[in-house]
Amino acid sequence: MSKICIVFDRLRLEEKMLQEQASKMGHDTIVVDAKTSQISTESKKGDIDFGDVVLERCVSYFRGLHFTACLEFLDVPVINKYDVADKCGNKLVTSLLLKKHGVPTPKTYFAFSSEEAANLINKVGFPIVIKPVIGSWGRGILPLRDKDTTEAIIEMRDIADGSHDRIYYLQEVINRPPRDIRAITVGNQVIAAMYRKSQGDFKTNIALGGDPEICEITKEMEDICIKASGAVGGGILGIDLMEDEKRGLVIHEVNNTVEFKGLARVAKKNIPQEMINFALNHVRK
Amino acid sequence: MNCSECDAKINIPDDAAVGELVSCPECGADFEIAKKDGSNVELKPAESVGEDWGE
């Protein structure tokens, strides 16, 4: 019997499913709220009970990332690793790694000032998708189709003046059916995949109400998902794919703290069970 | 348990756990369950959605 620790900042259905599944499998579980935890350079491994292995499940990316750094400092095994969370949390870094590792990915362009972003869009042409380098649930993602909207968006980014607002991430529009695919990888396996259909608009995120439908895991999908997982360092990941009319599957995003309540409703495999087994095998190695 | 915003009654499900959110049925304010010991429940205002929230 092992003890699984779930670090959270908002207890969602996923965290409850993981807890319930671990108990069913005969393991002890413990949940630790990152918001009410204190760690210091003087902390020792046994000061807080983190069990045998931690599944880091914070909804806040930066909170989870920094908490993971602390866990690794304490030599507590944690999934995913800091390095993986760091890479997946930044779309620019993810895109570069996917390309570097030969994973089919949309053409993506980067600019580092508003002026140069405008020049770049002018050169590449419309339509083009603008995305924040950090952010989830489809926020801030929109297709730019004309000069007026583009100028307004760039101006808004200049005014917002967040630390990442002057990093421009622009991506080609993929000609695809009105859906994308979310695959979950656990180690070297794709354990489930689903189509996420748009609700008549550009975005397909389940968080936005996208409708889940099971997707067959093909050899092509498996191959590129495993390659993508390797590119960011492996672990438990949510991989987003699009069906390009010409190139076949392309991967546009790799997510670190995967949400799976939508997929769990339609998946053949028991997703929480696969995640817990992976975590336990990780510490047994 | 009454809402600190509008004083309406908030029902806490028996199986609710610390860290879960509950909403006021009248004003819609969100609260996080901070402590739970049997029927004694302590609520605190829930964090609003941050820019870095998500997967």
XYZ file of N, CA, C and O in Angstrom, chain A residues 191-192 214 263 266-270:
36
model
N -3.647 7.083 -23.495
C -4.657 6.271 -22.814
C -6.084 6.600 -23.256
O -6.988 5.799 -23.092
N -6.287 7.773 -23.817
C -7.640 8.140 -24.258
C -7.558 9.362 -25.167
O -6.604 10.149 -25.083
N -15.790 10.439 -28.120
C -14.615 9.571 -28.134
C -13.955 9.556 -29.523
O -14.630 9.617 -30.548
N -13.417 13.858 -20.803
C -12.961 12.626 -21.451
C -13.318 11.394 -20.621
O -13.657 10.335 -21.174
N -16.435 9.514 -21.477
C -16.563 8.720 -22.706
C -15.409 7.736 -22.921
O -15.478 6.885 -23.809
N -14.351 7.807 -22.116
C -13.161 6.967 -22.342
C -13.397 5.513 -21.957
O -14.183 5.217 -21.057
N -12.715 4.599 -22.684
C -12.805 3.172 -22.350
C -11.931 2.852 -21.144
O -12.279 2.034 -20.310
N -10.764 3.474 -21.095
C -9.852 3.211 -19.979
C -10.223 4.062 -18.771
O -10.806 5.133 -18.909
N -9.846 3.557 -17.610
C -10.069 4.284 -16.368
C -8.916 5.295 -16.209
O -7.806 4.931 -15.821
